[in-house]
PDB file of C-alpha atoms in Angstrom:
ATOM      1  CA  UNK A  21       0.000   0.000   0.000  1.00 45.00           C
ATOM      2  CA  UNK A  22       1.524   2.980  -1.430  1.00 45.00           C
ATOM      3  CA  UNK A  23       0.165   6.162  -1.052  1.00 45.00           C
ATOM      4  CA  UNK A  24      -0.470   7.653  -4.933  1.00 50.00           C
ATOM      5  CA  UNK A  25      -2.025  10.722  -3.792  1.00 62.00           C
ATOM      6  CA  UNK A  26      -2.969  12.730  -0.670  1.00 72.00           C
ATOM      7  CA  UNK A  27      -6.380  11.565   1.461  1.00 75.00           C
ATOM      8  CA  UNK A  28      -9.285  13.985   0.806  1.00 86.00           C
ATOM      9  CA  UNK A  29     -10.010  16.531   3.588  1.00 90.00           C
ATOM     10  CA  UNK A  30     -12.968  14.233   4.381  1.00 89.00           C
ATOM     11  CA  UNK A  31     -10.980  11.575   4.205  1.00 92.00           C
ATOM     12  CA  UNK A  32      -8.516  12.731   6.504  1.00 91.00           C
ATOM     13  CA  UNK A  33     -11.607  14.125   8.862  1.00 92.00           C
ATOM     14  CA  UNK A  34     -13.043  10.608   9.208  1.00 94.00           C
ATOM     15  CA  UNK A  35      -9.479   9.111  10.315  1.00 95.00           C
ATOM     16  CA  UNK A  36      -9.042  11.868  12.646  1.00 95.00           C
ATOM     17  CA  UNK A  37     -12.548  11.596  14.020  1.00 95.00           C
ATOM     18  CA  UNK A  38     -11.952   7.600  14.556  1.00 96.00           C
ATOM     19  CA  UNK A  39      -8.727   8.325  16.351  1.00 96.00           C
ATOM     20  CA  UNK A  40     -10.519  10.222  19.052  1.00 96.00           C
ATOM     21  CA  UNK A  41     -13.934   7.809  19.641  1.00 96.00           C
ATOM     22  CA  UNK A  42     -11.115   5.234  20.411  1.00 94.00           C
ATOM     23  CA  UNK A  43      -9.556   7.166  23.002  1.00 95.00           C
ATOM     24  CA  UNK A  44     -12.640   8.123  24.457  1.00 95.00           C
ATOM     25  CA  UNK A  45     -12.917   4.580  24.483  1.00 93.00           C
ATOM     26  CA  UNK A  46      -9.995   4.394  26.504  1.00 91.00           C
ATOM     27  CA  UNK A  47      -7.849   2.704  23.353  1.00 94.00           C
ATOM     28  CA  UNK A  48      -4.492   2.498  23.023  1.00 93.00           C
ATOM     29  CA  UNK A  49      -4.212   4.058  20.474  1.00 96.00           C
ATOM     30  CA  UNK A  50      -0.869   5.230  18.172  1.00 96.00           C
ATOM     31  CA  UNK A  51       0.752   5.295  15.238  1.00 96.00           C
ATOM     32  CA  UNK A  52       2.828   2.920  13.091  1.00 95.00           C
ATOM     33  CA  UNK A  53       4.638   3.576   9.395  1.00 95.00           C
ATOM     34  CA  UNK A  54       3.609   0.571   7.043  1.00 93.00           C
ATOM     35  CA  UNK A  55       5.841   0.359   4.015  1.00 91.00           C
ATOM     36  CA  UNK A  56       5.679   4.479   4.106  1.00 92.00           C
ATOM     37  CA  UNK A  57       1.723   4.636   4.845  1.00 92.00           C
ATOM     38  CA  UNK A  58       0.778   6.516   7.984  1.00 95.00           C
ATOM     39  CA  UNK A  59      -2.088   3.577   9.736  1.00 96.00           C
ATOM     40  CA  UNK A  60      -3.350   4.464  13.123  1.00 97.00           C
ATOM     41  CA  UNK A  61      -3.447   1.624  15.431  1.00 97.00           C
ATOM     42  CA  UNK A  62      -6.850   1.270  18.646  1.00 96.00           C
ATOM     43  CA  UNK A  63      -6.369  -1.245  21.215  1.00 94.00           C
ATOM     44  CA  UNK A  64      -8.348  -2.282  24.045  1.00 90.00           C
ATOM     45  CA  UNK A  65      -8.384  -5.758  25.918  1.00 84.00           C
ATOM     46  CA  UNK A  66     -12.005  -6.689  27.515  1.00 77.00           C
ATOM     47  CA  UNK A  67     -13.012  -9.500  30.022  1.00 64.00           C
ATOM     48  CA  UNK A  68     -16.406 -10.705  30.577  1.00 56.00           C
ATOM     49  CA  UNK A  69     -17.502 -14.020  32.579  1.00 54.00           C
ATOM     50  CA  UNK A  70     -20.097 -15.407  29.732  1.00 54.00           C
ATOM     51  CA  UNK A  71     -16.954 -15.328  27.098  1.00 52.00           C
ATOM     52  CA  UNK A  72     -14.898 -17.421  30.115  1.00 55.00           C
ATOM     53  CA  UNK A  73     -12.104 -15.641  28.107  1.00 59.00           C
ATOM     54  CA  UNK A  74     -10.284 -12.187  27.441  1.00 70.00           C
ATOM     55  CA  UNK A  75     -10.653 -10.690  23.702  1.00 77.00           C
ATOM     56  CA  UNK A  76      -8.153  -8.328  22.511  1.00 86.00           C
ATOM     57  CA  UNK A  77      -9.948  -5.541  19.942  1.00 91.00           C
ATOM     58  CA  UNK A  78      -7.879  -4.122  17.463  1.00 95.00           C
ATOM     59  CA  UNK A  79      -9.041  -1.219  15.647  1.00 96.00           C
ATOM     60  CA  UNK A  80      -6.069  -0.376  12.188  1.00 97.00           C
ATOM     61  CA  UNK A  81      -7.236   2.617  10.167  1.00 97.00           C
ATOM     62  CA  UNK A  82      -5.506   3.418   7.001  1.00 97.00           C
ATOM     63  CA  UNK A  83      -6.343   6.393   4.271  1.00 96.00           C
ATOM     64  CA  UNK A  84      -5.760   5.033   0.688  1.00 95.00           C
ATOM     65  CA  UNK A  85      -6.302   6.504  -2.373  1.00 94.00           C
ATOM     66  CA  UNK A  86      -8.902   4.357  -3.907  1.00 96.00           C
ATOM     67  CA  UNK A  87     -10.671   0.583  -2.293  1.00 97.00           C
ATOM     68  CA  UNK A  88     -10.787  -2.170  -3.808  1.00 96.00           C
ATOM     69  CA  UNK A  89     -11.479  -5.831  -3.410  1.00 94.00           C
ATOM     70  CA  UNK A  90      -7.903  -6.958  -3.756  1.00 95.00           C
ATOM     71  CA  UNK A  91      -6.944  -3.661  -1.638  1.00 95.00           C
ATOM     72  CA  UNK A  92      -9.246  -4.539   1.446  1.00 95.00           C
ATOM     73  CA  UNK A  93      -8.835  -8.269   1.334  1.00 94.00           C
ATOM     74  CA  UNK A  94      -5.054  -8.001   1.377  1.00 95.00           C
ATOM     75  CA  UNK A  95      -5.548  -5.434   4.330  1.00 96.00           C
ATOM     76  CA  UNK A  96      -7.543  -7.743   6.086  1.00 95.00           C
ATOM     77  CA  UNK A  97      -4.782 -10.582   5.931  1.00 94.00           C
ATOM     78  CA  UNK A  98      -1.854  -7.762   6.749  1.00 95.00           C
ATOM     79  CA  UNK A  99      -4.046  -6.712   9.764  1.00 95.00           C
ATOM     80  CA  UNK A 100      -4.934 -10.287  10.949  1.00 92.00           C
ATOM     81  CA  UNK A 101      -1.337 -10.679  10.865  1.00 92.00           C
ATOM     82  CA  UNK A 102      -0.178  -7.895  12.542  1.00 94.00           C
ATOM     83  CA  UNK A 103      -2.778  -8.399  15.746  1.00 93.00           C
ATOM     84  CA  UNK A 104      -1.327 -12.002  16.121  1.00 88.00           C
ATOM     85  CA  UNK A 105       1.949 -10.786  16.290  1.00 88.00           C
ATOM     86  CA  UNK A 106       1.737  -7.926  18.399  1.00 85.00           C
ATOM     87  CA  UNK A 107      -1.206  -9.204  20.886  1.00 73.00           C
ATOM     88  CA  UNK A 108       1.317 -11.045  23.210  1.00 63.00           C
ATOM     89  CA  UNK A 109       0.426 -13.278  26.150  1.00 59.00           C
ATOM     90  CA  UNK A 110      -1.207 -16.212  25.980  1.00 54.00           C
ATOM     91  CA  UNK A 111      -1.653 -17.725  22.486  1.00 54.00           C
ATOM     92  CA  UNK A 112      -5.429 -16.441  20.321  1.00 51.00           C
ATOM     93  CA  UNK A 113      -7.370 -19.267  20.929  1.00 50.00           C
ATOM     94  CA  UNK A 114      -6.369 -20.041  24.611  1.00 52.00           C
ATOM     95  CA  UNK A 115      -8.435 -18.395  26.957  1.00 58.00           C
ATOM     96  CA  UNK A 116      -8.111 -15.660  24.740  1.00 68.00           C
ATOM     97  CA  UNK A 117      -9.461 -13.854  21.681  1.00 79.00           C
ATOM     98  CA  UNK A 118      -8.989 -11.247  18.681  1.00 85.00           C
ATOM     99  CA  UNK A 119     -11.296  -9.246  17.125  1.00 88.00           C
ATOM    100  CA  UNK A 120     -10.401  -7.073  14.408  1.00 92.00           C
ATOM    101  CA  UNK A 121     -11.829  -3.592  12.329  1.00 95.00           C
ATOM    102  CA  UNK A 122      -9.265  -3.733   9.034  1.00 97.00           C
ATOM    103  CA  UNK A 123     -10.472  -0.152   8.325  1.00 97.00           C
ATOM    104  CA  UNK A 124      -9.789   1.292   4.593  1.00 97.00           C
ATOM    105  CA  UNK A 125     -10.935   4.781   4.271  1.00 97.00           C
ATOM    106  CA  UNK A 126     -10.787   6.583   0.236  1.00 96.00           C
ATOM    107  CA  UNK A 127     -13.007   9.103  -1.220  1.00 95.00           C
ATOM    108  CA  UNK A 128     -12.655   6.960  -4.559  1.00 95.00           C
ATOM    109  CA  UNK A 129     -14.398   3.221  -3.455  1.00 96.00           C
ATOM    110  CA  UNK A 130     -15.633   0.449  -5.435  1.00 96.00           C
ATOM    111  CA  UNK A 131     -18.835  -1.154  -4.770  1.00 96.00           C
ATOM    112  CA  UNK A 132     -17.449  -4.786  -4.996  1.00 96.00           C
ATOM    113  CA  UNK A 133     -15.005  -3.805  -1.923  1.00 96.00           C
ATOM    114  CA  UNK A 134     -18.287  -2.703   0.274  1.00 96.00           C
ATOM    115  CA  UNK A 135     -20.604  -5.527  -0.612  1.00 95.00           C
ATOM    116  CA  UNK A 136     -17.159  -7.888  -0.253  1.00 93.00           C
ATOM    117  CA  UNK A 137     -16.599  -6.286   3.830  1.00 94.00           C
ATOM    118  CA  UNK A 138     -20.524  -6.431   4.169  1.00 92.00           C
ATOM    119  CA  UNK A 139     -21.121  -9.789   3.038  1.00 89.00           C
ATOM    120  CA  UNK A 140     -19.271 -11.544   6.050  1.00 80.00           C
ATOM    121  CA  UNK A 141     -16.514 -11.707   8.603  1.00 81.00           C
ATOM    122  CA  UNK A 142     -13.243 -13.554   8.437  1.00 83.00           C
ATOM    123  CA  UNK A 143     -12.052 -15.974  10.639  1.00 68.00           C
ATOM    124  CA  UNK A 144      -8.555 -17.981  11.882  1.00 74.00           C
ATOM    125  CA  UNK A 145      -8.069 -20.093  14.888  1.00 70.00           C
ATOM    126  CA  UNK A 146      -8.251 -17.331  17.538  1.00 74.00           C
ATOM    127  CA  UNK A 147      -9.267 -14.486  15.290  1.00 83.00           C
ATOM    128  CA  UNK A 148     -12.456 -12.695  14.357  1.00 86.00           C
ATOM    129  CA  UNK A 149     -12.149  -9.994  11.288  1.00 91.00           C
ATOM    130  CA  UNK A 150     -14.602  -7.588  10.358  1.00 92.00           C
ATOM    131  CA  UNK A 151     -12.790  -5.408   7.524  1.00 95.00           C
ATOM    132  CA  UNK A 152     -14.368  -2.186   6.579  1.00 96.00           C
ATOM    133  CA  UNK A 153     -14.922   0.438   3.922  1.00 96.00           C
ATOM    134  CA  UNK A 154     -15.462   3.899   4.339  1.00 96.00           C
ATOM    135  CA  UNK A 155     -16.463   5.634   1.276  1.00 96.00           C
ATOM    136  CA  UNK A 156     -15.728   9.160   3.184  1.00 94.00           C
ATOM    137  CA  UNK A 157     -17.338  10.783  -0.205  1.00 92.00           C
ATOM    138  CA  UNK A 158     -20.461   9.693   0.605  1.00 91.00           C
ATOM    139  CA  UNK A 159     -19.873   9.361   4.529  1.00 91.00           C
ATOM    140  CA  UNK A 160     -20.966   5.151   4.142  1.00 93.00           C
ATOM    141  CA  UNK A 161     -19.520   2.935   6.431  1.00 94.00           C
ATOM    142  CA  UNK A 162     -19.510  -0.796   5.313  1.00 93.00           C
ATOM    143  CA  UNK A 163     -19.226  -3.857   7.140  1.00 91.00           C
ATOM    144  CA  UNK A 164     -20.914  -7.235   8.287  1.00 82.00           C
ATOM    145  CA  UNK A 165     -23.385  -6.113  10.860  1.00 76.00           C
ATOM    146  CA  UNK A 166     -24.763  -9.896  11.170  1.00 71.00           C
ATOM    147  CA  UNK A 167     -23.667 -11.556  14.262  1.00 69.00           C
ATOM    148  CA  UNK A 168     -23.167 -15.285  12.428  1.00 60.00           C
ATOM    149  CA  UNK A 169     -22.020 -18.337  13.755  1.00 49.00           C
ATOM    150  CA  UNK A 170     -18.518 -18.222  14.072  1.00 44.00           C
ATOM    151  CA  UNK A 171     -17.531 -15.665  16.764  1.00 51.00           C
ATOM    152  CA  UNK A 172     -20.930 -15.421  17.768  1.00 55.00           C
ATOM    153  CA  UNK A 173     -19.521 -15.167  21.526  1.00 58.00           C
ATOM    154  CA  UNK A 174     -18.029 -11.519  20.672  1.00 66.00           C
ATOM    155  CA  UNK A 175     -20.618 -10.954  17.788  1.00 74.00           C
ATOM    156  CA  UNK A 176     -22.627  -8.230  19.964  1.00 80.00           C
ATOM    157  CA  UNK A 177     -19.531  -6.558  21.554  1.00 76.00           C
ATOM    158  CA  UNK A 178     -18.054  -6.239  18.403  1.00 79.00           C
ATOM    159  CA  UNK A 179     -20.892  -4.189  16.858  1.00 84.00           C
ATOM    160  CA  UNK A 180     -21.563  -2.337  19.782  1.00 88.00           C
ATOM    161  CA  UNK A 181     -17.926  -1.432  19.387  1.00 88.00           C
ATOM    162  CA  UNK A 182     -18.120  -1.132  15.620  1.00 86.00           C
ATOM    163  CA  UNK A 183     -20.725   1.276  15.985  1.00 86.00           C
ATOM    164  CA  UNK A 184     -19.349   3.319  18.762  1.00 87.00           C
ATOM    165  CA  UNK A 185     -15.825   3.466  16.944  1.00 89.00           C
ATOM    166  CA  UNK A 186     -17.055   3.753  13.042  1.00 91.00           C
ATOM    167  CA  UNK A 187     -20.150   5.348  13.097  1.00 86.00           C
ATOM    168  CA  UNK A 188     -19.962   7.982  15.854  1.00 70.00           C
ATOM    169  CA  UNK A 189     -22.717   6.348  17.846  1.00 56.00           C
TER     170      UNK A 189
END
């Protein structure tokens, strides 16, 4: 991911705007350089007795200049394999879980990409994915509100999270 051109005001509004719901959130939150690309980084780690287990919810925002299906599913692998590495402790899977928003954010988005983050999450051993596509043109956020099978523990947090951290509400 190289950047071609610079992100849109609105684009740039909507990362900035993320980067404070998660630390209102009380995120972790920073910044890392990927292969020259600025991507902002939300962490949080949650407990709750009816999981019996802690999940670790990443948040990784990155402005691009245009989304597309290859460009958000490749994101969504970089980003699951980025929260592996960096989640420490215990192994995913153990007692413990990952959730993930792989966020792309462009004023210039294909519709493929959103139905493709809408139609479902992804999951590993130990890892729950819900990419997402902001068309910040047209102020749409896109991802898989269902709560499915898979994950289905962390289904409602996740949302509730998703909506709190991506939508503003």
């Amino acid at each position: 991911m190289h950047p071609q051109q610079s992100p849109s005001q609105a684009t740039q509004a909507y990362v900035t705007s993320v980067a404070a719901r998660l630390a209102a959130d009380e995120c972790q939150t920073w910044w890392e350089d990927w292969g020259g690309v600025p991507v902002l980084v939300g962490r949080r780690a949650d407990f709750r007795l009816r999981w019996m287990a802690k999940m670790h919810l990443f948040t990784v925002v990155v402005a691009v200049p245009e989304i597309t299906m290859p460009t958000i599913g490749t994101f969504t692998f970089q980003a699951m394999e980025y929260a592996k590495r960096v989640k420490g402790g215990l192994p995913a899977g153990l007692q413990t879980g990952i959730c993930l928003f792989p966020v792309l954010v462009s004023d210039r988005v294909d519709p493929a990409a959103v139905q493709w983050a809408e139609g479902q999450a992804r999951h590993e051993w130990g890892i729950t994915a819900r990419p997402v596509v902001v068309d910040s043109a047209r102020q749409y956020v896109g991802l898989c509100r269902r709560k499915g099978f898979v994950g289905r523990a962390y289904a409602s947090h996740m949302l509730k999270k998703g909506g709190l951290y991506l939508d503003g509400r």
